[in-house]
């Protein structure tokens, strides 16, 4: 029997699911997105004036420890090696991020060896904290107050709009702390940027005769359900599907001021501004994400963060206590119905990296396809949500 599926959202989650359903089942898949491009917040486009490949919704560097995720993106795009090396500007100077031996030696005016630095920083740490319960405790336990206040407190308050002690320790655990001079922002086996940008990569995933793409089309939950589809996959915010009946989930959004110029304005792809009195969080010079290209002109985004208001694009799930309760209520609603599955960063309300979205979706597709073949009801949420 020829099946037909509707997928809302043409980001990584929607594209990967569309590909799996069409390739493995020969199903007809319609992918709809409200924007006029695919790739969601990973969207890249060439700026007509400078020729620079712009990460329109903020910088994306593909990084993963998973061979499966790395192989997956390489199937659809040529990945160019790219190592993210970030600098942080504070009143006292320019420092290397994430915290590494160079940062420590610069900050304390020392010449520590790795072992000496590890011993020194261990003494700075707050030993009264055994199991860090939040972002601040995680920082104080492993870095001590000086490094925390210089590099994390202000940035985090600007980025998330709340005191760091209200945030989970997991957000800080995203960043490594190293006692050597390795200044790679990520701890991962594979890292790169698609040569032709992320939009071309997602277009490659969606390039299948059974997949039809409809852009610039905002679809509501009731419109999606009114269509003649066997099943719907929703990658938009789960609360918006249910008309926010249990309250809106908290998100941070980001916005940018653009600056154009000649040559090299920052000297690096990303410069962070951790101090609280500077209104922006970071500056991004897009051409440095494609060091294999040559451009005389340049484009810099100065990035600001704020709470989402009506109409803003949701970026970072805030995940405070009321959000967790609300998400649980939406997850229960999702599981009480049978025709719609929720996936991706917004559909499952999680702070996921691109590789995690790919892996989660591939795994979910396995479950979904198995259920279809065995004529069982399809799961409403990935097992990574329901089993936690
Ligand atoms: N962070 C910080 N100072 C920095 C960089 C990051 O305090 O210079 C904190 C901040 O809370 C941020 C978190 O570490 O949200 C995770 O950083 P990451 O670079 O992973 O954030 P993303 O790239 O997803 O925005």
PDB file of C-alpha atoms in Angstrom, residues 119-324:
ATOM      1  CA  UNK A 119      46.541  21.148  40.917  1.00  0.00           C
ATOM      2  CA  UNK A 120      46.153  24.933  41.109  1.00  0.00           C
ATOM      3  CA  UNK A 121      42.624  24.961  39.652  1.00  0.00           C
ATOM      4  CA  UNK A 122      41.585  22.045  41.888  1.00  0.00           C
ATOM      5  CA  UNK A 123      42.500  24.216  44.885  1.00  0.00           C
ATOM      6  CA  UNK A 124      40.429  27.104  43.522  1.00  0.00           C
ATOM      7  CA  UNK A 125      37.379  24.862  43.256  1.00  0.00           C
ATOM      8  CA  UNK A 126      34.719  24.899  45.939  1.00  0.00           C
ATOM      9  CA  UNK A 127      35.156  21.571  47.704  1.00  0.00           C
ATOM     10  CA  UNK A 128      31.992  21.965  49.737  1.00  0.00           C
ATOM     11  CA  UNK A 129      30.010  21.163  46.557  1.00  0.00           C
ATOM     12  CA  UNK A 130      29.936  17.412  46.033  1.00  0.00           C
ATOM     13  CA  UNK A 131      27.177  16.977  43.426  1.00  0.00           C
ATOM     14  CA  UNK A 132      26.666  20.259  41.521  1.00  0.00           C
ATOM     15  CA  UNK A 133      22.947  20.974  41.302  1.00  0.00           C
ATOM     16  CA  UNK A 134      23.096  23.820  38.813  1.00  0.00           C
ATOM     17  CA  UNK A 135      25.289  25.753  36.357  1.00  0.00           C
ATOM     18  CA  UNK A 136      26.842  27.963  39.032  1.00  0.00           C
ATOM     19  CA  UNK A 137      27.732  25.093  41.359  1.00  0.00           C
ATOM     20  CA  UNK A 138      29.266  23.189  38.451  1.00  0.00           C
ATOM     21  CA  UNK A 139      31.474  26.214  37.670  1.00  0.00           C
ATOM     22  CA  UNK A 140      32.409  26.927  41.288  1.00  0.00           C
ATOM     23  CA  UNK A 141      33.293  23.290  41.962  1.00  0.00           C
ATOM     24  CA  UNK A 142      35.536  22.826  38.930  1.00  0.00           C
ATOM     25  CA  UNK A 143      36.879  26.339  38.210  1.00  0.00           C
ATOM     26  CA  UNK A 144      36.494  28.491  41.297  1.00  0.00           C
ATOM     27  CA  UNK A 145      34.945  31.944  41.569  1.00  0.00           C
ATOM     28  CA  UNK A 146      37.484  34.051  39.597  1.00  0.00           C
ATOM     29  CA  UNK A 147      37.306  32.130  36.339  1.00  0.00           C
ATOM     30  CA  UNK A 148      33.548  31.667  36.738  1.00  0.00           C
ATOM     31  CA  UNK A 149      32.908  35.368  37.193  1.00  0.00           C
ATOM     32  CA  UNK A 150      35.302  36.422  34.428  1.00  0.00           C
ATOM     33  CA  UNK A 151      34.115  34.069  31.707  1.00  0.00           C
ATOM     34  CA  UNK A 152      30.762  32.493  32.577  1.00  0.00           C
ATOM     35  CA  UNK A 153      28.561  34.499  34.929  1.00  0.00           C
ATOM     36  CA  UNK A 154      27.901  37.528  32.687  1.00  0.00           C
ATOM     37  CA  UNK A 155      27.729  35.579  29.419  1.00  0.00           C
ATOM     38  CA  UNK A 156      25.275  33.103  30.875  1.00  0.00           C
ATOM     39  CA  UNK A 157      23.079  35.785  32.416  1.00  0.00           C
ATOM     40  CA  UNK A 158      22.943  37.620  29.090  1.00  0.00           C
ATOM     41  CA  UNK A 159      22.388  34.436  27.094  1.00  0.00           C
ATOM     42  CA  UNK A 160      19.701  32.893  29.284  1.00  0.00           C
ATOM     43  CA  UNK A 161      18.221  35.933  31.080  1.00  0.00           C
ATOM     44  CA  UNK A 162      18.279  34.222  34.484  1.00  0.00           C
ATOM     45  CA  UNK A 163      20.800  33.700  37.259  1.00  0.00           C
ATOM     46  CA  UNK A 164      23.155  30.816  36.375  1.00  0.00           C
ATOM     47  CA  UNK A 165      22.143  29.062  39.593  1.00  0.00           C
ATOM     48  CA  UNK A 166      18.675  28.596  38.056  1.00  0.00           C
ATOM     49  CA  UNK A 167      20.109  26.707  35.069  1.00  0.00           C
ATOM     50  CA  UNK A 168      21.085  23.032  34.866  1.00  0.00           C
ATOM     51  CA  UNK A 169      24.754  22.039  35.246  1.00  0.00           C
ATOM     52  CA  UNK A 170      24.422  20.281  31.857  1.00  0.00           C
ATOM     53  CA  UNK A 171      24.680  23.619  30.022  1.00  0.00           C
ATOM     54  CA  UNK A 172      28.170  24.238  31.391  1.00  0.00           C
ATOM     55  CA  UNK A 173      29.161  20.626  30.806  1.00  0.00           C
ATOM     56  CA  UNK A 174      28.886  21.367  27.074  1.00  0.00           C
ATOM     57  CA  UNK A 175      32.226  23.165  27.380  1.00  0.00           C
ATOM     58  CA  UNK A 176      35.490  21.338  28.093  1.00  0.00           C
ATOM     59  CA  UNK A 177      38.121  22.526  30.601  1.00  0.00           C
ATOM     60  CA  UNK A 178      41.626  21.515  29.542  1.00  0.00           C
ATOM     61  CA  UNK A 179      45.013  21.530  31.180  1.00  0.00           C
ATOM     62  CA  UNK A 180      46.891  21.615  27.880  1.00  0.00           C
ATOM     63  CA  UNK A 181      47.070  24.130  25.018  1.00  0.00           C
ATOM     64  CA  UNK A 182      44.343  22.473  22.953  1.00  0.00           C
ATOM     65  CA  UNK A 183      41.949  25.337  22.207  1.00  0.00           C
ATOM     66  CA  UNK A 184      39.458  23.360  20.109  1.00  0.00           C
ATOM     67  CA  UNK A 185      36.026  24.515  21.321  1.00  0.00           C
ATOM     68  CA  UNK A 186      34.663  20.980  21.054  1.00  0.00           C
ATOM     69  CA  UNK A 187      35.748  17.642  22.457  1.00  0.00           C
ATOM     70  CA  UNK A 188      34.855  15.491  19.500  1.00  0.00           C
ATOM     71  CA  UNK A 189      36.260  13.079  16.949  1.00  0.00           C
ATOM     72  CA  UNK A 190      34.764  14.713  13.872  1.00  0.00           C
ATOM     73  CA  UNK A 191      34.316  18.400  13.156  1.00  0.00           C
ATOM     74  CA  UNK A 192      33.601  20.332   9.985  1.00  0.00           C
ATOM     75  CA  UNK A 193      31.436  22.649   7.924  1.00  0.00           C
ATOM     76  CA  UNK A 194      29.683  21.652   4.685  1.00  0.00           C
ATOM     77  CA  UNK A 195      31.546  23.139   1.740  1.00  0.00           C
ATOM     78  CA  UNK A 196      28.370  24.452   0.110  1.00  0.00           C
ATOM     79  CA  UNK A 197      26.630  25.318   3.383  1.00  0.00           C
ATOM     80  CA  UNK A 198      23.936  23.630   5.467  1.00  0.00           C
ATOM     81  CA  UNK A 199      21.051  24.502   3.170  1.00  0.00           C
ATOM     82  CA  UNK A 200      22.683  22.550   0.334  1.00  0.00           C
ATOM     83  CA  UNK A 201      23.270  19.664   2.772  1.00  0.00           C
ATOM     84  CA  UNK A 202      19.591  19.569   3.802  1.00  0.00           C
ATOM     85  CA  UNK A 203      18.513  19.943   0.168  1.00  0.00           C
ATOM     86  CA  UNK A 204      20.654  16.892  -0.531  1.00  0.00           C
ATOM     87  CA  UNK A 205      18.887  14.912   2.195  1.00  0.00           C
ATOM     88  CA  UNK A 206      15.505  15.965   0.775  1.00  0.00           C
ATOM     89  CA  UNK A 207      16.458  15.237  -2.811  1.00  0.00           C
ATOM     90  CA  UNK A 208      14.406  12.094  -3.410  1.00  0.00           C
ATOM     91  CA  UNK A 209      11.672  11.459  -6.001  1.00  0.00           C
ATOM     92  CA  UNK A 210       9.135  10.587  -3.267  1.00  0.00           C
ATOM     93  CA  UNK A 211       9.700  13.820  -1.313  1.00  0.00           C
ATOM     94  CA  UNK A 212       7.723  16.924  -2.145  1.00  0.00           C
ATOM     95  CA  UNK A 213       8.703  20.219  -0.481  1.00  0.00           C
ATOM     96  CA  UNK A 214       6.334  23.123   0.116  1.00  0.00           C
ATOM     97  CA  UNK A 215       8.002  26.280   1.390  1.00  0.00           C
ATOM     98  CA  UNK A 216       6.550  29.534   2.705  1.00  0.00           C
ATOM     99  CA  UNK A 217       3.538  27.646   4.011  1.00  0.00           C
ATOM    100  CA  UNK A 218       2.562  27.942   7.664  1.00  0.00           C
ATOM    101  CA  UNK A 219       0.391  25.036   8.686  1.00  0.00           C
ATOM    102  CA  UNK A 220      -1.589  24.877  11.905  1.00  0.00           C
ATOM    103  CA  UNK A 221      -2.143  21.681  13.845  1.00  0.00           C
ATOM    104  CA  UNK A 222      -5.759  21.417  12.674  1.00  0.00           C
ATOM    105  CA  UNK A 223      -4.820  22.054   9.029  1.00  0.00           C
ATOM    106  CA  UNK A 224      -2.139  19.367   9.269  1.00  0.00           C
ATOM    107  CA  UNK A 225      -4.597  16.882  10.742  1.00  0.00           C
ATOM    108  CA  UNK A 226      -7.296  17.711   8.179  1.00  0.00           C
ATOM    109  CA  UNK A 227      -5.034  16.472   5.352  1.00  0.00           C
ATOM    110  CA  UNK A 228      -5.296  12.987   3.936  1.00  0.00           C
ATOM    111  CA  UNK A 229      -2.112  11.574   5.465  1.00  0.00           C
ATOM    112  CA  UNK A 230      -1.412   8.300   7.209  1.00  0.00           C
ATOM    113  CA  UNK A 231       0.624  10.089   9.839  1.00  0.00           C
ATOM    114  CA  UNK A 232       2.055  13.511  10.664  1.00  0.00           C
ATOM    115  CA  UNK A 233       5.502  14.370  12.009  1.00  0.00           C
ATOM    116  CA  UNK A 234       5.630  17.733  13.767  1.00  0.00           C
ATOM    117  CA  UNK A 235       9.042  19.329  14.300  1.00  0.00           C
ATOM    118  CA  UNK A 236       7.729  22.753  15.341  1.00  0.00           C
ATOM    119  CA  UNK A 237       7.306  23.745  19.003  1.00  0.00           C
ATOM    120  CA  UNK A 238       5.175  21.106  20.733  1.00  0.00           C
ATOM    121  CA  UNK A 239       3.319  23.785  22.725  1.00  0.00           C
ATOM    122  CA  UNK A 240       2.219  25.575  19.553  1.00  0.00           C
ATOM    123  CA  UNK A 241       0.721  22.326  18.212  1.00  0.00           C
ATOM    124  CA  UNK A 242      -1.542  22.246  21.275  1.00  0.00           C
ATOM    125  CA  UNK A 243      -2.312  25.997  21.085  1.00  0.00           C
ATOM    126  CA  UNK A 244      -0.318  26.519  24.288  1.00  0.00           C
ATOM    127  CA  UNK A 245      -3.244  25.184  26.361  1.00  0.00           C
ATOM    128  CA  UNK A 246      -0.908  24.230  29.208  1.00  0.00           C
ATOM    129  CA  UNK A 247       1.057  27.500  28.925  1.00  0.00           C
ATOM    130  CA  UNK A 248       3.888  28.606  26.650  1.00  0.00           C
ATOM    131  CA  UNK A 249       7.243  26.827  26.959  1.00  0.00           C
ATOM    132  CA  UNK A 250      10.114  29.221  27.674  1.00  0.00           C
ATOM    133  CA  UNK A 251      12.603  29.886  24.893  1.00  0.00           C
ATOM    134  CA  UNK A 252      15.408  32.344  24.338  1.00  0.00           C
ATOM    135  CA  UNK A 253      15.727  33.954  20.981  1.00  0.00           C
ATOM    136  CA  UNK A 254      18.757  35.632  19.437  1.00  0.00           C
ATOM    137  CA  UNK A 255      19.041  38.567  17.060  1.00  0.00           C
ATOM    138  CA  UNK A 256      21.878  40.318  15.269  1.00  0.00           C
ATOM    139  CA  UNK A 257      23.241  43.640  14.178  1.00  0.00           C
ATOM    140  CA  UNK A 258      25.043  43.363  10.858  1.00  0.00           C
ATOM    141  CA  UNK A 259      28.251  45.148  10.033  1.00  0.00           C
ATOM    142  CA  UNK A 260      29.992  45.083   6.666  1.00  0.00           C
ATOM    143  CA  UNK A 261      33.529  46.018   5.822  1.00  0.00           C
ATOM    144  CA  UNK A 262      36.745  45.238   3.997  1.00  0.00           C
ATOM    145  CA  UNK A 263      39.310  42.603   4.895  1.00  0.00           C
ATOM    146  CA  UNK A 264      39.192  41.070   8.330  1.00  0.00           C
ATOM    147  CA  UNK A 265      37.206  42.810  11.074  1.00  0.00           C
ATOM    148  CA  UNK A 266      37.534  40.320  13.955  1.00  0.00           C
ATOM    149  CA  UNK A 267      40.451  38.070  12.964  1.00  0.00           C
ATOM    150  CA  UNK A 268      38.441  35.028  14.039  1.00  0.00           C
ATOM    151  CA  UNK A 269      35.061  33.376  13.376  1.00  0.00           C
ATOM    152  CA  UNK A 270      33.733  33.820  16.930  1.00  0.00           C
ATOM    153  CA  UNK A 271      34.666  36.284  19.677  1.00  0.00           C
ATOM    154  CA  UNK A 272      32.751  35.993  22.953  1.00  0.00           C
ATOM    155  CA  UNK A 273      32.053  38.940  25.262  1.00  0.00           C
ATOM    156  CA  UNK A 274      31.423  37.401  28.676  1.00  0.00           C
ATOM    157  CA  UNK A 275      31.153  40.641  30.656  1.00  0.00           C
ATOM    158  CA  UNK A 276      27.691  41.566  31.924  1.00  0.00           C
ATOM    159  CA  UNK A 277      28.009  45.265  31.070  1.00  0.00           C
ATOM    160  CA  UNK A 278      28.536  44.550  27.340  1.00  0.00           C
ATOM    161  CA  UNK A 279      25.034  44.115  25.880  1.00  0.00           C
ATOM    162  CA  UNK A 280      25.928  41.493  23.258  1.00  0.00           C
ATOM    163  CA  UNK A 281      27.125  37.934  23.872  1.00  0.00           C
ATOM    164  CA  UNK A 282      29.380  37.384  20.867  1.00  0.00           C
ATOM    165  CA  UNK A 283      30.493  38.578  17.454  1.00  0.00           C
ATOM    166  CA  UNK A 284      30.659  36.307  14.457  1.00  0.00           C
ATOM    167  CA  UNK A 285      32.592  36.915  11.225  1.00  0.00           C
ATOM    168  CA  UNK A 286      31.061  34.513   8.754  1.00  0.00           C
ATOM    169  CA  UNK A 287      33.800  34.233   6.186  1.00  0.00           C
ATOM    170  CA  UNK A 288      36.078  32.557   8.726  1.00  0.00           C
ATOM    171  CA  UNK A 289      33.742  29.524   8.768  1.00  0.00           C
ATOM    172  CA  UNK A 290      34.857  28.878   5.164  1.00  0.00           C
ATOM    173  CA  UNK A 291      38.648  29.338   5.276  1.00  0.00           C
ATOM    174  CA  UNK A 292      38.874  27.599   1.877  1.00  0.00           C
ATOM    175  CA  UNK A 293      37.141  30.624   0.307  1.00  0.00           C
ATOM    176  CA  UNK A 294      38.638  34.014  -0.445  1.00  0.00           C
ATOM    177  CA  UNK A 295      36.643  37.214   0.070  1.00  0.00           C
ATOM    178  CA  UNK A 296      37.844  40.799   0.147  1.00  0.00           C
ATOM    179  CA  UNK A 297      34.681  42.034   1.804  1.00  0.00           C
ATOM    180  CA  UNK A 298      33.333  40.770   5.076  1.00  0.00           C
ATOM    181  CA  UNK A 299      30.209  40.517   7.204  1.00  0.00           C
ATOM    182  CA  UNK A 300      30.046  40.496  11.010  1.00  0.00           C
ATOM    183  CA  UNK A 301      27.021  39.670  13.170  1.00  0.00           C
ATOM    184  CA  UNK A 302      26.884  41.056  16.699  1.00  0.00           C
ATOM    185  CA  UNK A 303      24.635  38.642  18.612  1.00  0.00           C
ATOM    186  CA  UNK A 304      22.137  39.571  21.317  1.00  0.00           C
ATOM    187  CA  UNK A 305      19.859  37.310  23.304  1.00  0.00           C
ATOM    188  CA  UNK A 306      16.374  37.942  24.703  1.00  0.00           C
ATOM    189  CA  UNK A 307      13.217  36.175  25.857  1.00  0.00           C
ATOM    190  CA  UNK A 308      10.910  35.227  22.998  1.00  0.00           C
ATOM    191  CA  UNK A 309       7.931  37.475  22.353  1.00  0.00           C
ATOM    192  CA  UNK A 310       5.045  36.677  19.985  1.00  0.00           C
ATOM    193  CA  UNK A 311       6.400  36.063  16.485  1.00  0.00           C
ATOM    194  CA  UNK A 312      10.045  35.562  17.552  1.00  0.00           C
ATOM    195  CA  UNK A 313      11.929  32.487  16.408  1.00  0.00           C
ATOM    196  CA  UNK A 314      12.517  30.083  19.327  1.00  0.00           C
ATOM    197  CA  UNK A 315      16.190  29.067  19.608  1.00  0.00           C
ATOM    198  CA  UNK A 316      17.203  27.818  23.039  1.00  0.00           C
ATOM    199  CA  UNK A 317      14.746  25.905  25.258  1.00  0.00           C
ATOM    200  CA  UNK A 318      14.969  27.538  28.677  1.00  0.00           C
ATOM    201  CA  UNK A 319      13.908  24.429  30.599  1.00  0.00           C
ATOM    202  CA  UNK A 320      13.165  26.038  33.979  1.00  0.00           C
ATOM    203  CA  UNK A 321      10.960  24.202  36.513  1.00  0.00           C
ATOM    204  CA  UNK A 322       7.599  25.478  35.107  1.00  0.00           C
ATOM    205  CA  UNK A 323       8.769  24.572  31.590  1.00  0.00           C
ATOM    206  CA  UNK A 324       9.502  21.023  32.688  1.00  0.00           C
TER     207      UNK A 324
END
